[in-house]
């Protein structure tokens, strides 16, 4: 008989301890730090000026309506999810006047936030698309290569960020996509590129579109920040709509984590724009076969919140006001951090903080400087120097600016 606590007989004895997730592990380390001055800039979640999580007023209203509706039940949704949610999500990203929607050429399924949408899309492509290579930007969100590899695709990268200019490596991007095999899949961040905050201009997007269409490259958009980047839902969907307007095919993964603050509800959608309505119907039938053995059907609550907000004009308008307020606060944090670094005479050009967009700033700090700031100032961020601007406040900007100044001065 084995002694209690003796694991030598476990059939899992050979399982090795996995490393912490490089992004979520930042929060684990932060939570263990007893310092009252500690600051977590690793997590991609919005915080108020007081450093608290925010539930939008319009979300609270929608939930109250749902709770007070006695006709609501907890039955399973269809495999494809809540029909109203799917229809309204496609309209949100492609536009109310989208010809693709009018012609019923869009297959939309509710998924488990952005990650789940990418995974379902990846598995669909691995089964039904002739080219199983996907090109992702270098750098990109840390989960992208894992999601697509496990979905059955071969992952390659294209140049995106220029560390010298802390801006877009547009020439490198065009060259790498120009050298990609005909028909390859290309992952594109619709707006507010994660982790760099660097986006192409509309002219550059047009160049990218022309190149990709000329080579038959298939666009797969990851739209995690619509409305959250600039404060405008339409402006942040411009890149996607350019590709849909030319009549070509594409995929789009949407998340409502950031723009509606529904992080833990796991609400997202995958849309595949097809050439004809008949193809879209067949594509949807195959998406069901991907989803059914994965999680059967999606959860009802978060999607019901989104549908309630999107289909009511007053609630939709209230959401856009709250959304713009979040985007504007992040933009103001950029200005405050830039001004604070200027005031300290911190060596280097910090204008990229103002030029980058969205939740994250790619500071240009190296791993040693990041480690120094954690040890000496209790400031937590990913080792690549990415910071969440949404985690900053007027109260904490001076502490961060002091830390950056010291790290740059002492570890140049």
PDB file of C-alpha atoms in Angstrom, residues 30 33 35-40 344 369-381 396 398-410:
ATOM      1  CA  UNK A  30       2.715  40.243  -9.550  1.00  0.00           C
ATOM      2  CA  UNK A  33       4.797  40.553  -4.679  1.00  0.00           C
ATOM      3  CA  UNK A  35       5.173  45.635  -2.297  1.00  0.00           C
ATOM      4  CA  UNK A  36       2.530  48.406  -1.996  1.00  0.00           C
ATOM      5  CA  UNK A  37       4.116  50.099  -5.038  1.00  0.00           C
ATOM      6  CA  UNK A  38       3.702  47.140  -7.382  1.00  0.00           C
ATOM      7  CA  UNK A  39       2.211  47.795 -10.814  1.00  0.00           C
ATOM      8  CA  UNK A  40       0.941  45.191 -13.306  1.00  0.00           C
ATOM      9  CA  UNK A 344      12.989  63.640 -16.864  1.00  0.00           C
ATOM     10  CA  UNK A 369      15.794  46.457 -18.370  1.00  0.00           C
ATOM     11  CA  UNK A 370      12.425  44.772 -17.813  1.00  0.00           C
ATOM     12  CA  UNK A 371      13.974  42.534 -15.116  1.00  0.00           C
ATOM     13  CA  UNK A 372      15.613  45.593 -13.489  1.00  0.00           C
ATOM     14  CA  UNK A 373      12.277  47.432 -13.329  1.00  0.00           C
ATOM     15  CA  UNK A 374      10.605  44.408 -11.759  1.00  0.00           C
ATOM     16  CA  UNK A 375      13.337  44.013  -9.119  1.00  0.00           C
ATOM     17  CA  UNK A 376      13.903  47.673  -8.267  1.00  0.00           C
ATOM     18  CA  UNK A 377      10.487  49.226  -8.929  1.00  0.00           C
ATOM     19  CA  UNK A 378       8.045  46.280  -8.703  1.00  0.00           C
ATOM     20  CA  UNK A 379       6.741  47.004 -12.203  1.00  0.00           C
ATOM     21  CA  UNK A 380       5.576  43.928 -14.093  1.00  0.00           C
ATOM     22  CA  UNK A 381       5.455  43.545 -17.881  1.00  0.00           C
ATOM     23  CA  UNK A 396       1.163  55.554 -11.516  1.00  0.00           C
ATOM     24  CA  UNK A 398       5.387  59.073 -12.524  1.00  0.00           C
ATOM     25  CA  UNK A 399       6.449  55.741 -10.930  1.00  0.00           C
ATOM     26  CA  UNK A 400       6.699  54.105 -14.368  1.00  0.00           C
ATOM     27  CA  UNK A 401       8.568  57.082 -15.845  1.00  0.00           C
ATOM     28  CA  UNK A 402      11.070  56.976 -12.953  1.00  0.00           C
ATOM     29  CA  UNK A 403      11.590  53.244 -13.537  1.00  0.00           C
ATOM     30  CA  UNK A 404      12.063  53.592 -17.299  1.00  0.00           C
ATOM     31  CA  UNK A 405      14.461  56.502 -16.784  1.00  0.00           C
ATOM     32  CA  UNK A 406      16.528  54.485 -14.286  1.00  0.00           C
ATOM     33  CA  UNK A 407      16.538  51.351 -16.457  1.00  0.00           C
ATOM     34  CA  UNK A 408      17.650  53.291 -19.547  1.00  0.00           C
ATOM     35  CA  UNK A 409      20.276  55.265 -17.614  1.00  0.00           C
ATOM     36  CA  UNK A 410      21.749  52.302 -15.737  1.00  0.00           C
TER      37      UNK A 410
END
